[in-house]
Amino acid sequence: MAAFRLLRIVLHLFAGLATCALVFPFIGAPARIARIKRWSVKLLALCRVRVEFTDAGVREASRALIVSNHVSWLDIFVIN
């Protein structure tokens, strides 16, 4: 079962690379941002990462600075 999940993660990573190479050059910025968000959410789900917001005020702010100390490589996708 763990090998199957690892395979799904690897395939998801390759699909992301293919999207960057073959799709991103032909779509606008809003569509790229939407695809990146969708891809990041799926990656976190495959890795069984659950994201919780503790301060709704930050999430609803029109502008914010997010600082990360890069505890792991997953925090990049959480910020996405």
mmCIF file of N, CA, C and O in Angstrom:
data_model
loop_
_atom_site.group_PDB
_atom_site.id
_atom_site.type_symbol
_atom_site.label_atom_id
_atom_site.label_comp_id
_atom_site.label_asym_id
_atom_site.label_seq_id
_atom_site.Cartn_x
_atom_site.Cartn_y
_atom_site.Cartn_z
ATOM 1 N N MET A 1 0.820 -1.196 0.000
ATOM 2 C CA MET A 1 0.000 0.000 0.000
ATOM 3 C C MET A 1 0.866 1.263 0.000
ATOM 4 O O MET A 1 0.556 2.216 -0.692
ATOM 5 N N ALA A 2 1.941 1.256 0.767
ATOM 6 C CA ALA A 2 2.828 2.416 0.793
ATOM 7 C C ALA A 2 3.509 2.612 -0.554
ATOM 8 O O ALA A 2 3.721 3.739 -0.988
ATOM 9 N N ALA A 3 3.834 1.513 -1.213
ATOM 10 C CA ALA A 3 4.467 1.608 -2.538
ATOM 11 C C ALA A 3 3.488 2.207 -3.544
ATOM 12 O O ALA A 3 3.887 3.000 -4.406
ATOM 13 N N PHE A 4 2.216 1.862 -3.442
ATOM 14 C CA PHE A 4 1.202 2.415 -4.335
ATOM 15 C C PHE A 4 1.060 3.917 -4.120
ATOM 16 O O PHE A 4 0.954 4.691 -5.080
ATOM 17 N N ARG A 5 1.056 4.344 -2.858
ATOM 18 C CA ARG A 5 0.951 5.779 -2.561
ATOM 19 C C ARG A 5 2.176 6.525 -3.065
ATOM 20 O O ARG A 5 2.074 7.611 -3.639
ATOM 21 N N LEU A 6 3.353 5.947 -2.892
ATOM 22 C CA LEU A 6 4.581 6.562 -3.396
ATOM 23 C C LEU A 6 4.534 6.684 -4.920
ATOM 24 O O LEU A 6 4.919 7.713 -5.482
ATOM 25 N N LEU A 7 4.035 5.671 -5.587
ATOM 26 C CA LEU A 7 3.892 5.720 -7.043
ATOM 27 C C LEU A 7 2.942 6.842 -7.455
ATOM 28 O O LEU A 7 3.210 7.576 -8.404
ATOM 29 N N ARG A 8 1.836 6.991 -6.738
ATOM 30 C CA ARG A 8 0.892 8.069 -7.045
ATOM 31 C C ARG A 8 1.527 9.435 -6.857
ATOM 32 O O ARG A 8 1.302 10.357 -7.656
ATOM 33 N N ILE A 9 2.355 9.592 -5.825
ATOM 34 C CA ILE A 9 3.046 10.861 -5.598
ATOM 35 C C ILE A 9 4.030 11.142 -6.723
ATOM 36 O O ILE A 9 4.082 12.256 -7.253
ATOM 37 N N VAL A 10 4.804 10.138 -7.120
ATOM 38 C CA VAL A 10 5.772 10.307 -8.208
ATOM 39 C C VAL A 10 5.053 10.663 -9.513
ATOM 40 O O VAL A 10 5.479 11.570 -10.241
ATOM 41 N N LEU A 11 3.961 9.983 -9.808
ATOM 42 C CA LEU A 11 3.196 10.291 -11.012
ATOM 43 C C LEU A 11 2.616 11.703 -10.951
ATOM 44 O O LEU A 11 2.581 12.416 -11.963
ATOM 45 N N HIS A 12 2.195 12.116 -9.777
ATOM 46 C CA HIS A 12 1.668 13.471 -9.606
ATOM 47 C C HIS A 12 2.770 14.504 -9.850
ATOM 48 O O HIS A 12 2.522 15.540 -10.478
ATOM 49 N N LEU A 13 3.976 14.230 -9.366
ATOM 50 C CA LEU A 13 5.102 15.137 -9.596
ATOM 51 C C LEU A 13 5.421 15.243 -11.086
ATOM 52 O O LEU A 13 5.652 16.337 -11.615
ATOM 53 N N PHE A 14 5.434 14.114 -11.785
ATOM 54 C CA PHE A 14 5.687 14.138 -13.227
ATOM 55 C C PHE A 14 4.570 14.861 -13.986
ATOM 56 O O PHE A 14 4.837 15.578 -14.958
ATOM 57 N N ALA A 15 3.338 14.691 -13.546
ATOM 58 C CA ALA A 15 2.225 15.409 -14.177
ATOM 59 C C ALA A 15 2.395 16.918 -13.992
ATOM 60 O O ALA A 15 2.113 17.698 -14.907
ATOM 61 N N GLY A 16 2.878 17.312 -12.828
ATOM 62 C CA GLY A 16 3.143 18.735 -12.580
ATOM 63 C C GLY A 16 4.241 19.275 -13.487
ATOM 64 O O GLY A 16 4.130 20.378 -14.025
ATOM 65 N N LEU A 17 5.295 18.497 -13.655
ATOM 66 C CA LEU A 17 6.372 18.913 -14.557
ATOM 67 C C LEU A 17 5.871 19.027 -15.996
ATOM 68 O O LEU A 17 6.212 19.975 -16.710
ATOM 69 N N ALA A 18 5.077 18.075 -16.417
ATOM 70 C CA ALA A 18 4.526 18.111 -17.769
ATOM 71 C C ALA A 18 3.616 19.324 -17.948
ATOM 72 O O ALA A 18 3.650 19.980 -18.999
ATOM 73 N N THR A 19 2.838 19.647 -16.938
ATOM 74 C CA THR A 19 1.966 20.816 -17.006
ATOM 75 C C THR A 19 2.787 22.094 -17.149
ATOM 76 O O THR A 19 2.464 22.967 -17.955
ATOM 77 N N CYS A 20 3.861 22.189 -16.369
ATOM 78 C CA CYS A 20 4.725 23.370 -16.455
ATOM 79 C C CYS A 20 5.342 23.512 -17.845
ATOM 80 O O CYS A 20 5.450 24.616 -18.375
ATOM 81 N N ALA A 21 5.737 22.407 -18.442
ATOM 82 C CA ALA A 21 6.412 22.452 -19.739
ATOM 83 C C ALA A 21 5.446 22.599 -20.906
ATOM 84 O O ALA A 21 5.757 23.301 -21.875
ATOM 85 N N LEU A 22 4.287 21.963 -20.822
ATOM 86 C CA LEU A 22 3.409 21.880 -21.986
ATOM 87 C C LEU A 22 2.159 22.757 -21.927
ATOM 88 O O LEU A 22 1.577 23.065 -22.966
ATOM 89 N N VAL A 23 1.741 23.143 -20.730
ATOM 90 C CA VAL A 23 0.500 23.904 -20.604
ATOM 91 C C VAL A 23 0.762 25.359 -20.213
ATOM 92 O O VAL A 23 0.175 26.285 -20.791
ATOM 93 N N PHE A 24 1.635 25.584 -19.241
ATOM 94 C CA PHE A 24 1.855 26.939 -18.737
ATOM 95 C C PHE A 24 2.244 27.960 -19.801
ATOM 96 O O PHE A 24 1.826 29.110 -19.715
ATOM 97 N N PRO A 25 3.047 27.590 -20.811
ATOM 98 C CA PRO A 25 3.392 28.605 -21.825
ATOM 99 C C PRO A 25 2.186 29.134 -22.607
ATOM 100 O O PRO A 25 2.273 30.206 -23.211
ATOM 101 N N PHE A 26 1.073 28.429 -22.577
ATOM 102 C CA PHE A 26 -0.077 28.789 -23.405
ATOM 103 C C PHE A 26 -1.273 29.330 -22.632
ATOM 104 O O PHE A 26 -2.301 29.617 -23.241
ATOM 105 N N ILE A 27 -1.164 29.451 -21.311
ATOM 106 C CA ILE A 27 -2.298 29.953 -20.524
ATOM 107 C C ILE A 27 -1.871 31.197 -19.763
ATOM 108 O O ILE A 27 -0.685 31.446 -19.544
ATOM 109 N N GLY A 28 -2.831 31.977 -19.342
ATOM 110 C CA GLY A 28 -2.557 33.211 -18.609
ATOM 111 C C GLY A 28 -2.245 32.965 -17.143
ATOM 112 O O GLY A 28 -2.370 31.851 -16.622
ATOM 113 N N ALA A 29 -1.847 34.033 -16.473
ATOM 114 C CA ALA A 29 -1.455 33.957 -15.069
ATOM 115 C C ALA A 29 -2.574 33.450 -14.155
ATOM 116 O O ALA A 29 -2.318 32.607 -13.296
ATOM 117 N N PRO A 30 -3.811 33.920 -14.291
ATOM 118 C CA PRO A 30 -4.871 33.408 -13.406
ATOM 119 C C PRO A 30 -5.081 31.897 -13.543
ATOM 120 O O PRO A 30 -5.286 31.202 -12.547
ATOM 121 N N ALA A 31 -5.013 31.388 -14.755
ATOM 122 C CA ALA A 31 -5.174 29.947 -14.963
ATOM 123 C C ALA A 31 -3.991 29.175 -14.381
ATOM 124 O O ALA A 31 -4.169 28.087 -13.829
ATOM 125 N N ARG A 32 -2.786 29.745 -14.490
ATOM 126 C CA ARG A 32 -1.606 29.096 -13.891
ATOM 127 C C ARG A 32 -1.749 29.023 -12.380
ATOM 128 O O ARG A 32 -1.479 27.991 -11.766
ATOM 129 N N ILE A 33 -2.177 30.133 -11.777
ATOM 130 C CA ILE A 33 -2.337 30.167 -10.317
ATOM 131 C C ILE A 33 -3.370 29.135 -9.873
ATOM 132 O O ILE A 33 -3.158 28.422 -8.882
ATOM 133 N N ALA A 34 -4.475 29.030 -10.598
ATOM 134 C CA ALA A 34 -5.515 28.053 -10.249
ATOM 135 C C ALA A 34 -4.973 26.629 -10.354
ATOM 136 O O ALA A 34 -5.239 25.789 -9.488
ATOM 137 N N ARG A 35 -4.205 26.337 -11.400
ATOM 138 C CA ARG A 35 -3.639 24.993 -11.556
ATOM 139 C C ARG A 35 -2.627 24.690 -10.462
ATOM 140 O O ARG A 35 -2.574 23.569 -9.958
ATOM 141 N N ILE A 36 -1.823 25.674 -10.097
ATOM 142 C CA ILE A 36 -0.831 25.467 -9.032
ATOM 143 C C ILE A 36 -1.531 25.168 -7.713
ATOM 144 O O ILE A 36 -1.132 24.261 -6.976
ATOM 145 N N LYS A 37 -2.573 25.922 -7.407
ATOM 146 C CA LYS A 37 -3.317 25.673 -6.160
ATOM 147 C C LYS A 37 -3.923 24.281 -6.148
ATOM 148 O O LYS A 37 -3.807 23.550 -5.158
ATOM 149 N N ARG A 38 -4.587 23.912 -7.256
ATOM 150 C CA ARG A 38 -5.198 22.581 -7.344
ATOM 151 C C ARG A 38 -4.156 21.486 -7.202
ATOM 152 O O ARG A 38 -4.356 20.491 -6.516
ATOM 153 N N TRP A 39 -3.014 21.671 -7.869
ATOM 154 C CA TRP A 39 -1.942 20.677 -7.828
ATOM 155 C C TRP A 39 -1.385 20.548 -6.407
ATOM 156 O O TRP A 39 -1.140 19.447 -5.921
ATOM 157 N N SER A 40 -1.205 21.690 -5.741
ATOM 158 C CA SER A 40 -0.663 21.672 -4.374
ATOM 159 C C SER A 40 -1.615 20.989 -3.402
ATOM 160 O O SER A 40 -1.184 20.204 -2.546
ATOM 161 N N VAL A 41 -2.910 21.263 -3.543
ATOM 162 C CA VAL A 41 -3.907 20.623 -2.673
ATOM 163 C C VAL A 41 -3.882 19.109 -2.858
ATOM 164 O O VAL A 41 -3.908 18.344 -1.885
ATOM 165 N N LYS A 42 -3.791 18.662 -4.103
ATOM 166 C CA LYS A 42 -3.768 17.223 -4.366
ATOM 167 C C LYS A 42 -2.489 16.583 -3.821
ATOM 168 O O LYS A 42 -2.525 15.495 -3.252
ATOM 169 N N LEU A 43 -1.354 17.278 -3.979
ATOM 170 C CA LEU A 43 -0.096 16.743 -3.445
ATOM 171 C C LEU A 43 -0.172 16.586 -1.927
ATOM 172 O O LEU A 43 0.227 15.556 -1.380
ATOM 173 N N LEU A 44 -0.696 17.597 -1.253
ATOM 174 C CA LEU A 44 -0.825 17.506 0.204
ATOM 175 C C LEU A 44 -1.763 16.373 0.610
ATOM 176 O O LEU A 44 -1.509 15.673 1.593
ATOM 177 N N ALA A 45 -2.825 16.167 -0.150
ATOM 178 C CA ALA A 45 -3.745 15.057 0.145
ATOM 179 C C ALA A 45 -3.044 13.717 -0.058
ATOM 180 O O ALA A 45 -3.212 12.796 0.760
ATOM 181 N N LEU A 46 -2.251 13.592 -1.116
ATOM 182 C CA LEU A 46 -1.522 12.341 -1.350
ATOM 183 C C LEU A 46 -0.516 12.061 -0.238
ATOM 184 O O LEU A 46 -0.260 10.912 0.107
ATOM 185 N N CYS A 47 0.047 13.128 0.328
ATOM 186 C CA CYS A 47 1.024 12.979 1.412
ATOM 187 C C CYS A 47 0.361 12.928 2.784
ATOM 188 O O CYS A 47 1.041 12.889 3.810
ATOM 189 N N ARG A 48 -0.973 12.954 2.779
ATOM 190 C CA ARG A 48 -1.765 12.903 4.021
ATOM 191 C C ARG A 48 -1.446 14.056 4.968
ATOM 192 O O ARG A 48 -1.314 13.876 6.186
ATOM 193 N N VAL A 49 -1.318 15.242 4.396
ATOM 194 C CA VAL A 49 -1.069 16.452 5.179
ATOM 195 C C VAL A 49 -2.391 17.201 5.298
ATOM 196 O O VAL A 49 -3.066 17.449 4.305
ATOM 197 N N ARG A 50 -2.750 17.554 6.518
ATOM 198 C CA ARG A 50 -3.962 18.325 6.771
ATOM 199 C C ARG A 50 -3.546 19.733 7.176
ATOM 200 O O ARG A 50 -2.678 19.915 8.033
ATOM 201 N N VAL A 51 -4.143 20.733 6.567
ATOM 202 C CA VAL A 51 -3.800 22.125 6.832
ATOM 203 C C VAL A 51 -4.908 22.759 7.662
ATOM 204 O O VAL A 51 -6.087 22.632 7.331
ATOM 205 N N GLU A 52 -4.524 23.440 8.735
ATOM 206 C CA GLU A 52 -5.477 24.142 9.583
ATOM 207 C C GLU A 52 -5.057 25.600 9.698
ATOM 208 O O GLU A 52 -3.882 25.889 9.879
ATOM 209 N N PHE A 53 -6.033 26.504 9.590
ATOM 210 C CA PHE A 53 -5.790 27.919 9.831
ATOM 211 C C PHE A 53 -6.263 28.229 11.241
ATOM 212 O O PHE A 53 -7.370 27.872 11.613
ATOM 213 N N THR A 54 -5.440 28.923 12.009
ATOM 214 C CA THR A 54 -5.839 29.248 13.380
ATOM 215 C C THR A 54 -6.276 30.694 13.517
ATOM 216 O O THR A 54 -6.905 31.043 14.483
ATOM 217 N N ASP A 55 -5.940 31.547 12.556
ATOM 218 C CA ASP A 55 -6.315 32.953 12.636
ATOM 219 C C ASP A 55 -7.042 33.326 11.349
ATOM 220 O O ASP A 55 -6.422 33.576 10.324
ATOM 221 N N ALA A 56 -8.359 33.388 11.407
ATOM 222 C CA ALA A 56 -9.158 33.685 10.215
ATOM 223 C C ALA A 56 -8.878 35.085 9.692
ATOM 224 O O ALA A 56 -9.041 35.349 8.508
ATOM 225 N N GLY A 57 -8.451 36.006 10.548
ATOM 226 C CA GLY A 57 -8.151 37.375 10.111
ATOM 227 C C GLY A 57 -7.025 37.416 9.092
ATOM 228 O O GLY A 57 -7.066 38.188 8.141
ATOM 229 N N VAL A 58 -6.040 36.576 9.260
ATOM 230 C CA VAL A 58 -4.927 36.526 8.317
ATOM 231 C C VAL A 58 -5.390 35.966 6.987
ATOM 232 O O VAL A 58 -5.023 36.449 5.926
ATOM 233 N N ARG A 59 -6.224 34.958 7.015
ATOM 234 C CA ARG A 59 -6.698 34.322 5.794
ATOM 235 C C ARG A 59 -7.558 35.271 4.974
ATOM 236 O O ARG A 59 -7.556 35.228 3.757
ATOM 237 N N GLU A 60 -8.293 36.157 5.620
ATOM 238 C CA GLU A 60 -9.192 37.056 4.928
ATOM 239 C C GLU A 60 -8.549 38.386 4.558
ATOM 240 O O GLU A 60 -9.168 39.208 3.908
ATOM 241 N N ALA A 61 -7.317 38.620 4.956
ATOM 242 C CA ALA A 61 -6.640 39.880 4.656
ATOM 243 C C ALA A 61 -6.387 39.999 3.159
ATOM 244 O O ALA A 61 -6.108 39.020 2.479
ATOM 245 N N SER A 62 -6.499 41.217 2.645
ATOM 246 C CA SER A 62 -6.257 41.410 1.215
ATOM 247 C C SER A 62 -4.770 41.314 0.890
ATOM 248 O O SER A 62 -4.398 40.932 -0.205
ATOM 249 N N ARG A 63 -3.929 41.664 1.843
ATOM 250 C CA ARG A 63 -2.481 41.558 1.652
ATOM 251 C C ARG A 63 -1.869 41.031 2.943
ATOM 252 O O ARG A 63 -2.276 41.405 4.030
ATOM 253 N N ALA A 64 -0.882 40.184 2.796
ATOM 254 C CA ALA A 64 -0.241 39.619 3.978
ATOM 255 C C ALA A 64 1.161 39.175 3.610
ATOM 256 O O ALA A 64 1.466 38.893 2.452
ATOM 257 N N LEU A 65 2.022 39.112 4.595
ATOM 258 C CA LEU A 65 3.362 38.593 4.426
ATOM 259 C C LEU A 65 3.419 37.260 5.156
ATOM 260 O O LEU A 65 3.109 37.179 6.344
ATOM 261 N N ILE A 66 3.778 36.221 4.434
ATOM 262 C CA ILE A 66 3.875 34.899 5.030
ATOM 263 C C ILE A 66 5.352 34.562 5.158
ATOM 264 O O ILE A 66 6.096 34.612 4.177
ATOM 265 N N VAL A 67 5.764 34.234 6.364
ATOM 266 C CA VAL A 67 7.154 33.900 6.622
ATOM 267 C C VAL A 67 7.217 32.431 6.997
ATOM 268 O O VAL A 67 6.473 31.961 7.847
ATOM 269 N N SER A 68 8.098 31.710 6.358
ATOM 270 C CA SER A 68 8.242 30.288 6.626
ATOM 271 C C SER A 68 9.697 29.985 6.941
ATOM 272 O O SER A 68 10.610 30.534 6.331
ATOM 273 N N ASN A 69 9.892 29.096 7.894
ATOM 274 C CA ASN A 69 11.262 28.696 8.207
ATOM 275 C C ASN A 69 11.630 27.385 7.526
ATOM 276 O O ASN A 69 12.643 26.787 7.841
ATOM 277 N N HIS A 70 10.822 26.955 6.583
ATOM 278 C CA HIS A 70 11.063 25.746 5.801
ATOM 279 C C HIS A 70 11.408 24.544 6.682
ATOM 280 O O HIS A 70 12.482 23.976 6.609
ATOM 281 N N VAL A 71 10.448 24.182 7.525
ATOM 282 C CA VAL A 71 10.599 22.995 8.361
ATOM 283 C C VAL A 71 10.701 21.759 7.474
ATOM 284 O O VAL A 71 11.433 20.834 7.761
ATOM 285 N N SER A 72 9.976 21.773 6.383
ATOM 286 C CA SER A 72 10.058 20.677 5.423
ATOM 287 C C SER A 72 9.793 21.231 4.036
ATOM 288 O O SER A 72 9.459 22.400 3.873
ATOM 289 N N TRP A 73 9.880 20.385 3.047
ATOM 290 C CA TRP A 73 9.621 20.824 1.678
ATOM 291 C C TRP A 73 8.138 21.018 1.436
ATOM 292 O O TRP A 73 7.741 21.682 0.495
ATOM 293 N N LEU A 74 7.282 20.493 2.300
ATOM 294 C CA LEU A 74 5.840 20.594 2.111
ATOM 295 C C LEU A 74 5.289 21.984 2.400
ATOM 296 O O LEU A 74 4.219 22.339 1.906
ATOM 297 N N ASP A 75 6.003 22.799 3.184
ATOM 298 C CA ASP A 75 5.460 24.107 3.535
ATOM 299 C C ASP A 75 5.279 25.001 2.311
ATOM 300 O O ASP A 75 4.403 25.852 2.273
ATOM 301 N N ILE A 76 6.052 24.795 1.273
ATOM 302 C CA ILE A 76 5.887 25.554 0.039
ATOM 303 C C ILE A 76 4.497 25.296 -0.550
ATOM 304 O O ILE A 76 3.799 26.221 -0.972
ATOM 305 N N PHE A 77 4.067 24.062 -0.534
ATOM 306 C CA PHE A 77 2.776 23.689 -1.109
ATOM 307 C C PHE A 77 1.625 24.079 -0.188
ATOM 308 O O PHE A 77 0.537 24.366 -0.655
ATOM 309 N N VAL A 78 1.883 24.139 1.105
ATOM 310 C CA VAL A 78 0.869 24.633 2.038
ATOM 311 C C VAL A 78 0.628 26.120 1.793
ATOM 312 O O VAL A 78 -0.514 26.574 1.751
ATOM 313 N N ILE A 79 1.685 26.876 1.570
ATOM 314 C CA ILE A 79 1.547 28.309 1.296
ATOM 315 C C ILE A 79 0.834 28.526 -0.026
ATOM 316 O O ILE A 79 0.028 29.435 -0.152
ATOM 317 N N ASN A 80 1.111 27.692 -1.024
ATOM 318 C CA ASN A 80 0.400 27.808 -2.305
ATOM 319 C C ASN A 80 -1.083 27.678 -2.081
ATOM 320 O O ASN A 80 -1.886 28.239 -2.744
#
